[in-house]
PDB file of C-alpha atoms and ligand atoms in Angstrom:
ATOM      1  CA  UNK A  15       7.318 -19.080  12.138  1.00  0.00           C
ATOM      2  CA  UNK A  16       7.587 -15.510  11.002  1.00  0.00           C
ATOM      3  CA  UNK A  17       4.496 -12.667  10.696  1.00  0.00           C
ATOM      4  CA  UNK A  18       4.496  -9.910   8.217  1.00  0.00           C
ATOM      5  CA  UNK A  19       3.639  -7.301  10.543  1.00  0.00           C
ATOM      6  CA  UNK A  20       5.570  -4.105   9.239  1.00  0.00           C
ATOM      7  CA  UNK A  21       7.956  -2.711   6.391  1.00  0.00           C
ATOM      8  CA  UNK A  22      10.222  -1.578   9.343  1.00  0.00           C
ATOM      9  CA  UNK A  23      12.132  -4.839   9.496  1.00  0.00           C
ATOM     10  CA  UNK A  24      12.467  -5.093   5.733  1.00  0.00           C
ATOM     11  CA  UNK A  25      16.052  -4.372   3.966  1.00  0.00           C
ATOM     12  CA  UNK A  26      16.622  -3.028   0.815  1.00  0.00           C
ATOM     13  CA  UNK A  27      17.783  -6.817  -0.162  1.00  0.00           C
ATOM     14  CA  UNK A  28      14.812  -8.234   1.073  1.00  0.00           C
ATOM     15  CA  UNK A  29      12.648  -5.666  -0.799  1.00  0.00           C
ATOM     16  CA  UNK A  30      14.799  -6.722  -3.901  1.00  0.00           C
ATOM     17  CA  UNK A  31      14.439 -10.124  -3.687  1.00  0.00           C
ATOM     18  CA  UNK A  32      10.661  -9.829  -3.225  1.00  0.00           C
ATOM     19  CA  UNK A  33      10.579  -7.861  -6.713  1.00  0.00           C
ATOM     20  CA  UNK A  34      12.565 -10.513  -8.139  1.00  0.00           C
ATOM     21  CA  UNK A  35      10.272 -13.286  -6.858  1.00  0.00           C
ATOM     22  CA  UNK A  36       7.351 -11.561  -7.809  1.00  0.00           C
ATOM     23  CA  UNK A  37       8.316 -11.043 -11.488  1.00  0.00           C
ATOM     24  CA  UNK A  38       9.401 -14.746 -11.822  1.00  0.00           C
ATOM     25  CA  UNK A  39       5.734 -15.474 -10.403  1.00  0.00           C
ATOM     26  CA  UNK A  40       4.340 -14.196 -13.697  1.00  0.00           C
ATOM     27  CA  UNK A  41       5.379 -17.577 -15.051  1.00  0.00           C
ATOM     28  CA  UNK A  42       4.347 -19.801 -12.320  1.00  0.00           C
ATOM     29  CA  UNK A  43       5.005 -21.816 -10.164  1.00  0.00           C
ATOM     30  CA  UNK A  44       1.908 -23.065  -9.762  1.00  0.00           C
ATOM     31  CA  UNK A  45       0.559 -25.448  -7.156  1.00  0.00           C
ATOM     32  CA  UNK A  46       2.970 -25.613  -4.997  1.00  0.00           C
ATOM     33  CA  UNK A  47       1.354 -25.748  -1.632  1.00  0.00           C
ATOM     34  CA  UNK A  48      -1.678 -28.094  -1.672  1.00  0.00           C
ATOM     35  CA  UNK A  49      -1.350 -28.825   2.203  1.00  0.00           C
ATOM     36  CA  UNK A  50      -1.317 -25.294   3.166  1.00  0.00           C
ATOM     37  CA  UNK A  51      -4.816 -23.222   4.367  1.00  0.00           C
ATOM     38  CA  UNK A  52      -4.922 -19.522   3.865  1.00  0.00           C
ATOM     39  CA  UNK A  53      -7.345 -17.637   6.249  1.00  0.00           C
ATOM     40  CA  UNK A  54      -8.358 -14.160   5.460  1.00  0.00           C
ATOM     41  CA  UNK A  55      -9.855 -12.583   8.136  1.00  0.00           C
ATOM     42  CA  UNK A  56     -11.296  -9.133   7.106  1.00  0.00           C
ATOM     43  CA  UNK A  57     -12.892  -6.693   9.706  1.00  0.00           C
ATOM     44  CA  UNK A  58     -12.482  -3.660   7.170  1.00  0.00           C
ATOM     45  CA  UNK A  59     -13.898  -3.674   3.546  1.00  0.00           C
ATOM     46  CA  UNK A  60     -11.599  -4.771   0.909  1.00  0.00           C
ATOM     47  CA  UNK A  61     -11.997  -5.735  -2.731  1.00  0.00           C
ATOM     48  CA  UNK A  62      -8.413  -5.865  -3.898  1.00  0.00           C
ATOM     49  CA  UNK A  63      -6.363  -7.003  -0.877  1.00  0.00           C
ATOM     50  CA  UNK A  64      -9.042  -9.809   0.138  1.00  0.00           C
ATOM     51  CA  UNK A  65      -9.467 -11.297  -3.387  1.00  0.00           C
ATOM     52  CA  UNK A  66      -5.496 -10.820  -4.315  1.00  0.00           C
ATOM     53  CA  UNK A  67      -4.581 -12.594  -1.567  1.00  0.00           C
ATOM     54  CA  UNK A  68      -7.448 -15.205  -2.575  1.00  0.00           C
ATOM     55  CA  UNK A  69      -6.294 -15.482  -6.005  1.00  0.00           C
ATOM     56  CA  UNK A  70      -2.564 -15.681  -5.019  1.00  0.00           C
ATOM     57  CA  UNK A  71      -3.346 -18.892  -2.959  1.00  0.00           C
ATOM     58  CA  UNK A  72      -5.301 -20.503  -5.638  1.00  0.00           C
ATOM     59  CA  UNK A  73      -2.345 -19.939  -7.786  1.00  0.00           C
ATOM     60  CA  UNK A  74       0.043 -21.748  -5.554  1.00  0.00           C
ATOM     61  CA  UNK A  75      -2.699 -24.564  -4.867  1.00  0.00           C
ATOM     62  CA  UNK A  76      -3.807 -23.526  -1.281  1.00  0.00           C
ATOM     63  CA  UNK A  77      -6.820 -23.905   0.418  1.00  0.00           C
ATOM     64  CA  UNK A  78      -8.863 -20.852   1.823  1.00  0.00           C
ATOM     65  CA  UNK A  79     -11.207 -19.861   4.509  1.00  0.00           C
ATOM     66  CA  UNK A  80     -12.573 -16.679   4.521  1.00  0.00           C
ATOM     67  CA  UNK A  81     -13.600 -14.766   7.369  1.00  0.00           C
ATOM     68  CA  UNK A  82     -15.295 -11.114   7.779  1.00  0.00           C
ATOM     69  CA  UNK A  83     -16.847  -9.504  11.314  1.00  0.00           C
ATOM     70  CA  UNK A  84     -20.075  -9.506   9.822  1.00  0.00           C
ATOM     71  CA  UNK A  85     -20.213 -13.295  10.116  1.00  0.00           C
ATOM     72  CA  UNK A  86     -17.522 -13.985  12.859  1.00  0.00           C
ATOM     73  CA  UNK A  87     -18.271 -13.957  16.524  1.00  0.00           C
ATOM     74  CA  UNK A  88     -16.987 -10.771  17.116  1.00  0.00           C
ATOM     75  CA  UNK A  89     -20.451  -9.520  16.858  1.00  0.00           C
ATOM     76  CA  UNK A  90     -21.129 -11.548  19.892  1.00  0.00           C
ATOM     77  CA  UNK A  91     -18.260  -9.867  21.581  1.00  0.00           C
ATOM     78  CA  UNK A  92     -15.252 -12.429  21.237  1.00  0.00           C
ATOM     79  CA  UNK A  93     -12.017 -10.798  21.559  1.00  0.00           C
ATOM     80  CA  UNK A  94      -9.561 -10.377  18.812  1.00  0.00           C
ATOM     81  CA  UNK A  95      -6.907 -12.782  20.868  1.00  0.00           C
ATOM     82  CA  UNK A  96      -9.592 -15.538  21.056  1.00  0.00           C
ATOM     83  CA  UNK A  97     -10.427 -15.286  17.404  1.00  0.00           C
ATOM     84  CA  UNK A  98      -7.080 -15.505  16.530  1.00  0.00           C
ATOM     85  CA  UNK A  99      -6.349 -18.671  18.863  1.00  0.00           C
ATOM     86  CA  UNK A 100      -9.297 -20.633  17.299  1.00  0.00           C
ATOM     87  CA  UNK A 101      -8.175 -19.599  13.885  1.00  0.00           C
ATOM     88  CA  UNK A 102      -5.061 -21.546  14.554  1.00  0.00           C
ATOM     89  CA  UNK A 103      -6.576 -24.864  14.509  1.00  0.00           C
ATOM     90  CA  UNK A 104      -7.839 -24.155  11.044  1.00  0.00           C
ATOM     91  CA  UNK A 105      -5.040 -22.970   9.064  1.00  0.00           C
ATOM     92  CA  UNK A 106      -1.457 -22.326   8.221  1.00  0.00           C
ATOM     93  CA  UNK A 107      -1.313 -18.484   7.741  1.00  0.00           C
ATOM     94  CA  UNK A 108      -3.893 -15.724   8.978  1.00  0.00           C
ATOM     95  CA  UNK A 109      -4.346 -12.304   6.661  1.00  0.00           C
ATOM     96  CA  UNK A 110      -5.552  -9.753   8.824  1.00  0.00           C
ATOM     97  CA  UNK A 111      -7.079  -6.346   8.388  1.00  0.00           C
ATOM     98  CA  UNK A 112      -8.503  -5.028  11.288  1.00  0.00           C
ATOM     99  CA  UNK A 113      -9.821  -1.050  12.136  1.00  0.00           C
ATOM    100  CA  UNK A 114      -7.019  -0.848  15.310  1.00  0.00           C
ATOM    101  CA  UNK A 115      -3.595   0.277  14.412  1.00  0.00           C
ATOM    102  CA  UNK A 116      -1.243  -2.278  16.163  1.00  0.00           C
ATOM    103  CA  UNK A 117      -4.063  -5.035  16.033  1.00  0.00           C
ATOM    104  CA  UNK A 118      -1.690  -7.375  13.556  1.00  0.00           C
ATOM    105  CA  UNK A 119       1.110  -6.974  16.248  1.00  0.00           C
ATOM    106  CA  UNK A 120      -1.394  -8.099  18.801  1.00  0.00           C
ATOM    107  CA  UNK A 121      -2.580 -10.685  17.339  1.00  0.00           C
ATOM    108  CA  UNK A 122       1.398 -12.250  16.418  1.00  0.00           C
ATOM    109  CA  UNK A 123       1.477 -12.380  20.070  1.00  0.00           C
ATOM    110  CA  UNK A 124      -1.000 -14.992  20.495  1.00  0.00           C
ATOM    111  CA  UNK A 125      -0.868 -16.780  17.198  1.00  0.00           C
ATOM    112  CA  UNK A 126       1.238 -19.862  16.684  1.00  0.00           C
ATOM    113  CA  UNK A 127       0.856 -19.621  12.720  1.00  0.00           C
ATOM    114  CA  UNK A 128       2.301 -16.316  10.882  1.00  0.00           C
ATOM    115  CA  UNK A 129      -0.132 -13.403  10.719  1.00  0.00           C
ATOM    116  CA  UNK A 130       0.321 -10.986   7.561  1.00  0.00           C
ATOM    117  CA  UNK A 131      -0.678  -7.429   7.952  1.00  0.00           C
ATOM    118  CA  UNK A 132      -3.483  -6.218   5.591  1.00  0.00           C
ATOM    119  CA  UNK A 133      -3.916  -3.006   6.742  1.00  0.00           C
ATOM    120  CA  UNK A 134      -4.025  -2.050  10.510  1.00  0.00           C
ATOM    121  CA  UNK A 135      -6.326   1.311  10.799  1.00  0.00           C
ATOM    122  CA  UNK A 136      -4.120   3.935   9.935  1.00  0.00           C
ATOM    123  CA  UNK A 137      -1.215   1.874  10.922  1.00  0.00           C
ATOM    124  CA  UNK A 138       0.664   0.315   7.815  1.00  0.00           C
ATOM    125  CA  UNK A 139       0.068  -1.915   4.729  1.00  0.00           C
ATOM    126  CA  UNK A 140       2.949  -3.823   4.237  1.00  0.00           C
ATOM    127  CA  UNK A 141       1.975  -5.628   1.551  1.00  0.00           C
ATOM    128  CA  UNK A 142       0.265  -2.999  -0.457  1.00  0.00           C
ATOM    129  CA  UNK A 143       3.660  -0.936   0.060  1.00  0.00           C
ATOM    130  CA  UNK A 144       5.720  -3.947  -1.504  1.00  0.00           C
ATOM    131  CA  UNK A 145       3.311  -4.547  -4.700  1.00  0.00           C
ATOM    132  CA  UNK A 146       3.862  -0.747  -4.966  1.00  0.00           C
ATOM    133  CA  UNK A 147       7.266  -0.383  -5.043  1.00  0.00           C
ATOM    134  CA  UNK A 148       7.466  -3.482  -7.367  1.00  0.00           C
ATOM    135  CA  UNK A 149       5.234  -1.366  -9.361  1.00  0.00           C
ATOM    136  CA  UNK A 150       7.444   1.361  -9.520  1.00  0.00           C
ATOM    137  CA  UNK A 151      10.642  -0.563 -10.075  1.00  0.00           C
ATOM    138  CA  UNK A 152       9.258  -1.985 -13.171  1.00  0.00           C
ATOM    139  CA  UNK A 153       7.672   0.794 -14.344  1.00  0.00           C
ATOM    140  CA  UNK A 154      10.791   2.793 -14.254  1.00  0.00           C
ATOM    141  CA  UNK A 155      12.805  -0.032 -15.439  1.00  0.00           C
ATOM    142  CA  UNK A 156      10.685   0.829 -18.860  1.00  0.00           C
ATOM    143  CA  UNK A 157      12.230   4.169 -18.952  1.00  0.00           C
ATOM    144  CA  UNK A 158      15.393   2.792 -18.290  1.00  0.00           C
ATOM    145  CA  UNK A 159      15.771   3.936 -14.819  1.00  0.00           C
ATOM    146  CA  UNK A 160      17.144   1.850 -11.786  1.00  0.00           C
ATOM    147  CA  UNK A 161      15.605   2.388  -8.781  1.00  0.00           C
ATOM    148  CA  UNK A 162      18.642   1.087  -6.948  1.00  0.00           C
ATOM    149  CA  UNK A 163      21.325   2.893  -8.888  1.00  0.00           C
ATOM    150  CA  UNK A 164      23.387   5.813  -7.233  1.00  0.00           C
ATOM    151  CA  UNK A 165      24.166   7.132 -10.560  1.00  0.00           C
ATOM    152  CA  UNK A 166      20.765   7.957 -11.649  1.00  0.00           C
ATOM    153  CA  UNK A 167      18.800  11.327 -11.104  1.00  0.00           C
ATOM    154  CA  UNK A 168      17.087  11.890  -8.102  1.00  0.00           C
ATOM    155  CA  UNK A 169      13.256  10.438  -8.357  1.00  0.00           C
ATOM    156  CA  UNK A 170      10.944  12.651  -7.133  1.00  0.00           C
ATOM    157  CA  UNK A 171       7.639  11.283  -5.645  1.00  0.00           C
ATOM    158  CA  UNK A 172       4.556  13.368  -5.103  1.00  0.00           C
ATOM    159  CA  UNK A 173       2.316  12.059  -2.389  1.00  0.00           C
ATOM    160  CA  UNK A 174      -1.308  13.823  -2.895  1.00  0.00           C
ATOM    161  CA  UNK A 175      -4.292  13.332  -0.384  1.00  0.00           C
ATOM    162  CA  UNK A 176      -4.768  11.886   2.970  1.00  0.00           C
ATOM    163  CA  UNK A 177      -1.417  11.743   4.230  1.00  0.00           C
ATOM    164  CA  UNK A 178      -2.183  11.521   7.611  1.00  0.00           C
ATOM    165  CA  UNK A 179      -4.172   8.542   7.415  1.00  0.00           C
ATOM    166  CA  UNK A 180      -2.773   6.546   4.412  1.00  0.00           C
ATOM    167  CA  UNK A 181      -1.174   3.526   5.541  1.00  0.00           C
ATOM    168  CA  UNK A 182      -0.264   2.630   2.096  1.00  0.00           C
ATOM    169  CA  UNK A 183       1.563   5.908   2.128  1.00  0.00           C
ATOM    170  CA  UNK A 184       3.033   5.430   5.328  1.00  0.00           C
ATOM    171  CA  UNK A 185       4.324   1.915   4.464  1.00  0.00           C
ATOM    172  CA  UNK A 186       5.638   2.879   1.126  1.00  0.00           C
ATOM    173  CA  UNK A 187       7.642   6.179   2.094  1.00  0.00           C
ATOM    174  CA  UNK A 188       9.757   3.601   4.422  1.00  0.00           C
ATOM    175  CA  UNK A 189      10.576   1.453   1.640  1.00  0.00           C
ATOM    176  CA  UNK A 190      11.518   4.104  -0.661  1.00  0.00           C
ATOM    177  CA  UNK A 191      14.013   5.635   1.882  1.00  0.00           C
ATOM    178  CA  UNK A 192      16.173   2.466   1.160  1.00  0.00           C
ATOM    179  CA  UNK A 193      16.871   3.760  -2.238  1.00  0.00           C
ATOM    180  CA  UNK A 194      19.091   6.271  -3.136  1.00  0.00           C
ATOM    181  CA  UNK A 195      18.404   9.606  -4.025  1.00  0.00           C
ATOM    182  CA  UNK A 196      14.482  10.129  -3.254  1.00  0.00           C
ATOM    183  CA  UNK A 197      12.654  13.343  -2.996  1.00  0.00           C
ATOM    184  CA  UNK A 198       9.342  13.520  -1.419  1.00  0.00           C
ATOM    185  CA  UNK A 199       6.992  16.058  -2.008  1.00  0.00           C
ATOM    186  CA  UNK A 200       3.779  16.154   0.178  1.00  0.00           C
ATOM    187  CA  UNK A 201       0.360  17.535  -0.757  1.00  0.00           C
ATOM    188  CA  UNK A 202      -2.210  17.337   1.551  1.00  0.00           C
ATOM    189  CA  UNK A 203      -5.628  19.058   2.751  1.00  0.00           C
ATOM    190  CA  UNK A 204      -5.025  21.042   6.097  1.00  0.00           C
ATOM    191  CA  UNK A 205      -5.379  18.757   9.176  1.00  0.00           C
ATOM    192  CA  UNK A 206      -4.759  15.506   6.776  1.00  0.00           C
ATOM    193  CA  UNK A 207      -0.516  16.170   6.836  1.00  0.00           C
ATOM    194  CA  UNK A 208       1.805  13.487   6.871  1.00  0.00           C
ATOM    195  CA  UNK A 209       2.539  12.419  10.557  1.00  0.00           C
ATOM    196  CA  UNK A 210       5.555  14.359  12.038  1.00  0.00           C
ATOM    197  CA  UNK A 211       7.013  10.934  13.280  1.00  0.00           C
ATOM    198  CA  UNK A 212       7.592  10.027   9.478  1.00  0.00           C
ATOM    199  CA  UNK A 213       8.846  13.538   8.750  1.00  0.00           C
ATOM    200  CA  UNK A 214      11.494  12.885  11.445  1.00  0.00           C
ATOM    201  CA  UNK A 215      12.433   9.569  10.037  1.00  0.00           C
ATOM    202  CA  UNK A 216      13.091  10.973   6.369  1.00  0.00           C
ATOM    203  CA  UNK A 217      14.796  13.558   7.736  1.00  0.00           C
ATOM    204  CA  UNK A 218      17.029  11.333   9.354  1.00  0.00           C
ATOM    205  CA  UNK A 219      18.010   9.513   5.732  1.00  0.00           C
ATOM    206  CA  UNK A 220      20.605  11.511   3.963  1.00  0.00           C
ATOM    207  CA  UNK A 221      19.650  10.107   0.704  1.00  0.00           C
ATOM    208  CA  UNK A 222      16.245  11.638   0.951  1.00  0.00           C
ATOM    209  CA  UNK A 223      14.607  15.057   0.771  1.00  0.00           C
ATOM    210  CA  UNK A 224      11.180  16.035   1.406  1.00  0.00           C
ATOM    211  CA  UNK A 225       8.833  19.123   0.746  1.00  0.00           C
ATOM    212  CA  UNK A 226       5.687  20.326   1.273  1.00  0.00           C
ATOM    213  CA  UNK A 227       4.207  22.193  -2.266  1.00  0.00           C
ATOM    214  CA  UNK A 228       1.054  22.696  -4.090  1.00  0.00           C
ATOM    215  CA  UNK A 229       0.211  20.407  -7.088  1.00  0.00           C
ATOM    216  CA  UNK A 230       0.200  23.254  -9.845  1.00  0.00           C
ATOM    217  CA  UNK A 231       4.286  23.499  -8.877  1.00  0.00           C
ATOM    218  CA  UNK A 232       4.906  19.626  -8.119  1.00  0.00           C
ATOM    219  CA  UNK A 233       3.359  18.350 -11.419  1.00  0.00           C
ATOM    220  CA  UNK A 234       6.207  19.057 -13.674  1.00  0.00           C
ATOM    221  CA  UNK A 235       8.925  17.816 -11.785  1.00  0.00           C
ATOM    222  CA  UNK A 236       7.319  14.764 -10.255  1.00  0.00           C
ATOM    223  CA  UNK A 237       8.186  11.101 -11.608  1.00  0.00           C
ATOM    224  CA  UNK A 238       5.720   9.348  -9.269  1.00  0.00           C
ATOM    225  CA  UNK A 239       2.526  10.688  -8.575  1.00  0.00           C
ATOM    226  CA  UNK A 240       0.751   8.669  -5.738  1.00  0.00           C
ATOM    227  CA  UNK A 241      -2.966   9.704  -4.881  1.00  0.00           C
ATOM    228  CA  UNK A 242      -4.975   8.531  -2.235  1.00  0.00           C
ATOM    229  CA  UNK A 243      -8.383   9.233  -1.196  1.00  0.00           C
ATOM    230  CA  UNK A 244      -9.406  10.986   2.070  1.00  0.00           C
ATOM    231  CA  UNK A 245     -10.095   8.389   4.234  1.00  0.00           C
ATOM    232  CA  UNK A 246     -13.643   9.005   5.832  1.00  0.00           C
ATOM    233  CA  UNK A 247     -13.686   5.846   8.183  1.00  0.00           C
ATOM    234  CA  UNK A 248     -10.717   7.548   9.972  1.00  0.00           C
ATOM    235  CA  UNK A 249     -12.800  10.460  11.289  1.00  0.00           C
ATOM    236  CA  UNK A 250     -14.398  10.633  14.714  1.00  0.00           C
ATOM    237  CA  UNK A 251     -17.567  11.552  13.005  1.00  0.00           C
ATOM    238  CA  UNK A 252     -19.397  12.807   9.609  1.00  0.00           C
ATOM    239  CA  UNK A 253     -19.282  16.263  10.948  1.00  0.00           C
ATOM    240  CA  UNK A 254     -15.386  16.429  11.335  1.00  0.00           C
ATOM    241  CA  UNK A 255     -15.379  14.759   8.059  1.00  0.00           C
ATOM    242  CA  UNK A 256     -17.354  17.286   5.966  1.00  0.00           C
ATOM    243  CA  UNK A 257     -15.554  20.233   7.649  1.00  0.00           C
ATOM    244  CA  UNK A 258     -12.405  19.213   5.988  1.00  0.00           C
ATOM    245  CA  UNK A 259     -14.027  18.306   2.825  1.00  0.00           C
ATOM    246  CA  UNK A 260     -15.961  21.435   2.242  1.00  0.00           C
ATOM    247  CA  UNK A 261     -13.509  23.694   3.869  1.00  0.00           C
ATOM    248  CA  UNK A 262     -10.931  23.360   0.899  1.00  0.00           C
ATOM    249  CA  UNK A 263     -10.760  23.640  -2.833  1.00  0.00           C
ATOM    250  CA  UNK A 264     -11.409  20.241  -3.911  1.00  0.00           C
ATOM    251  CA  UNK A 265      -9.595  20.791  -7.228  1.00  0.00           C
ATOM    252  CA  UNK A 266      -5.866  21.154  -5.631  1.00  0.00           C
ATOM    253  CA  UNK A 267      -5.918  17.562  -4.635  1.00  0.00           C
ATOM    254  CA  UNK A 268      -7.349  15.937  -7.825  1.00  0.00           C
ATOM    255  CA  UNK A 269      -5.803  14.775 -10.990  1.00  0.00           C
ATOM    256  CA  UNK A 270      -7.617  15.371 -14.359  1.00  0.00           C
ATOM    257  CA  UNK A 271      -6.398  15.677 -18.111  1.00  0.00           C
ATOM    258  CA  UNK A 272      -5.917  19.494 -17.546  1.00  0.00           C
ATOM    259  CA  UNK A 273      -3.003  19.223 -14.930  1.00  0.00           C
ATOM    260  CA  UNK A 274      -1.531  16.266 -16.714  1.00  0.00           C
ATOM    261  CA  UNK A 275      -0.820  18.711 -19.236  1.00  0.00           C
ATOM    262  CA  UNK A 276       1.863  19.966 -17.473  1.00  0.00           C
ATOM    263  CA  UNK A 277       3.344  16.485 -16.383  1.00  0.00           C
ATOM    264  CA  UNK A 278       6.375  14.751 -17.958  1.00  0.00           C
ATOM    265  CA  UNK A 279       5.853  12.228 -20.553  1.00  0.00           C
ATOM    266  CA  UNK A 280       7.751   9.439 -18.805  1.00  0.00           C
ATOM    267  CA  UNK A 281       6.198   9.459 -15.343  1.00  0.00           C
ATOM    268  CA  UNK A 282       3.448   7.371 -13.537  1.00  0.00           C
ATOM    269  CA  UNK A 283       0.239   8.027 -11.537  1.00  0.00           C
ATOM    270  CA  UNK A 284      -0.494   5.342  -9.062  1.00  0.00           C
ATOM    271  CA  UNK A 285      -3.182   5.026  -6.383  1.00  0.00           C
ATOM    272  CA  UNK A 286      -3.787   2.043  -4.348  1.00  0.00           C
ATOM    273  CA  UNK A 287      -7.698   2.259  -5.182  1.00  0.00           C
ATOM    274  CA  UNK A 288     -10.695   2.462  -4.223  1.00  0.00           C
ATOM    275  CA  UNK A 289     -10.723   6.015  -5.937  1.00  0.00           C
ATOM    276  CA  UNK A 290     -13.463   8.214  -5.409  1.00  0.00           C
ATOM    277  CA  UNK A 291     -13.256  11.545  -7.224  1.00  0.00           C
ATOM    278  CA  UNK A 292      -9.447  12.423  -6.663  1.00  0.00           C
ATOM    279  CA  UNK A 293      -8.490  10.722 -10.422  1.00  0.00           C
ATOM    280  CA  UNK A 294     -10.722  11.879 -13.261  1.00  0.00           C
ATOM    281  CA  UNK A 295     -11.822   8.664 -15.127  1.00  0.00           C
ATOM    282  CA  UNK A 296     -11.050  10.223 -18.259  1.00  0.00           C
ATOM    283  CA  UNK A 297      -7.247   9.711 -17.272  1.00  0.00           C
ATOM    284  CA  UNK A 298      -7.738   5.948 -17.028  1.00  0.00           C
ATOM    285  CA  UNK A 299      -6.559   5.475 -20.704  1.00  0.00           C
ATOM    286  CA  UNK A 300      -3.358   7.591 -20.174  1.00  0.00           C
ATOM    287  CA  UNK A 301      -0.440   5.359 -20.837  1.00  0.00           C
ATOM    288  CA  UNK A 302       0.705   7.034 -17.447  1.00  0.00           C
ATOM    289  CA  UNK A 303      -1.745   5.756 -15.247  1.00  0.00           C
ATOM    290  CA  UNK A 304      -0.795   2.616 -13.702  1.00  0.00           C
ATOM    291  CA  UNK A 305      -3.145   2.100 -10.887  1.00  0.00           C
ATOM    292  CA  UNK A 306      -4.809  -1.156 -12.671  1.00  0.00           C
ATOM    293  CA  UNK A 307      -1.082  -2.391 -13.201  1.00  0.00           C
ATOM    294  CA  UNK A 308      -0.861  -2.011  -9.543  1.00  0.00           C
ATOM    295  CA  UNK A 309      -3.948  -4.516  -9.055  1.00  0.00           C
ATOM    296  CA  UNK A 310      -2.479  -6.924 -11.569  1.00  0.00           C
ATOM    297  CA  UNK A 311       0.700  -6.681  -9.749  1.00  0.00           C
ATOM    298  CA  UNK A 312      -0.831  -7.365  -6.244  1.00  0.00           C
ATOM    299  CA  UNK A 313      -1.417 -10.818  -7.256  1.00  0.00           C
ATOM    300  CA  UNK A 314       2.152 -11.469  -7.951  1.00  0.00           C
ATOM    301  CA  UNK A 315       3.673  -9.682  -5.080  1.00  0.00           C
ATOM    302  CA  UNK A 316       1.280 -11.990  -2.819  1.00  0.00           C
ATOM    303  CA  UNK A 317       2.038 -14.894  -4.554  1.00  0.00           C
ATOM    304  CA  UNK A 318       5.903 -14.121  -3.715  1.00  0.00           C
ATOM    305  CA  UNK A 319       4.856 -12.931  -0.263  1.00  0.00           C
ATOM    306  CA  UNK A 320       3.002 -16.439   0.606  1.00  0.00           C
ATOM    307  CA  UNK A 321       5.664 -18.395  -1.149  1.00  0.00           C
ATOM    308  CA  UNK A 322       8.575 -16.993   0.942  1.00  0.00           C
ATOM    309  CA  UNK A 323       6.330 -17.645   4.034  1.00  0.00           C
ATOM    310  CA  UNK A 324       5.488 -21.247   3.385  1.00  0.00           C
ATOM    311  CA  UNK A 325       9.233 -21.906   2.462  1.00  0.00           C
ATOM    312  CA  UNK A 326      10.160 -20.602   6.008  1.00  0.00           C
ATOM    313  CA  UNK A 327       7.460 -22.695   7.974  1.00  0.00           C
TER     314      UNK A 327
HETATM  315  C1  LIG B  21      -5.866   0.975   0.520  1.00  0.00           C
HETATM  316  C2  LIG B  21      -6.337   0.655   1.821  1.00  0.00           C
HETATM  317  O1  LIG B  21      -7.056  -0.290   2.324  1.00  0.00           O
HETATM  318  O2  LIG B  21      -5.648   0.949   2.852  1.00  0.00           O
HETATM  319  N1  LIG B  21      -6.606   0.012  -0.413  1.00  0.00           N
HETATM  320  C3  LIG B  21      -6.364  -1.251  -0.831  1.00  0.00           C
HETATM  321  O3  LIG B  21      -5.566  -1.809   0.103  1.00  0.00           O
HETATM  322  N2  LIG B  21      -5.669  -1.179  -1.898  1.00  0.00           N
HETATM  323  C4  LIG B  21      -6.448   2.330   0.194  1.00  0.00           C
HETATM  324  C5  LIG B  21      -7.721   2.549   0.827  1.00  0.00           C
HETATM  325  O4  LIG B  21      -8.758   2.448   1.512  1.00  0.00           O
HETATM  326  O5  LIG B  21      -7.767   4.095   0.401  1.00  0.00           O
END
């Protein structure tokens, strides 16, 4: 029984083998696990994570049970622990999204079946980080750049948006740090900066540089531009949210055709989605825009994750 809670226990070798496996999933194998049941338990909204886990499970031949907070007994006051113990009788793996940081870890302490963390508040989103690094690996390979090579030039990854609350960025940074010659640029509205604990962690890796910059300066040196929305649901109240959103110049944190004129030809734009206004739809046909490629890759990577897990159990 092996839960998938955090990227922190993954080695570079683990990441590379997930990438190989996900690439193989593009050609099958199909319907390997007709006796397995996947339970999705989503206590926060989700389109991609929830549906791609279901799509992955369907391709692997599994059965599916879906539960959301709107229809579960949490509405009647049931604890997370009791719900998890109950679901243990119905399936072989639980994919959990929950608004509280640390909730997947909590669930794993009482669960007899593996828990997959599908986002715990502003904590982590490890399966998204794997599909993101899978996308990065494949896309830069198409520029003949090997993510894992010591000989290549430095890769500049610019993170733009709500770096404080973006769990996808928190997890992705940890995976990128495993690879050689990385440079991270952080661009965020005031009060939504990258958490200090992540800055300290990056500092302890000699192969990584990091700095704060503005988008106008960073754009021309960026190889991977990773954009994220301001996570409204993480603010204590609407007033706090609007005070951040209204007190800065939005344009500085948005990507459009104009700013992309200054970007390299061989670079990529990523976003975990949903996007609001931070990437203009006029960029969707730009060959550098890879956010819908991430969506597609999510199915292959989640197949690889489920396959690994079921082969272990
Ligand atoms: C992200 C999430 O839920 O953290 N979405 C996703 O899983 N693809 C990003 C977001 O909600 O902004």
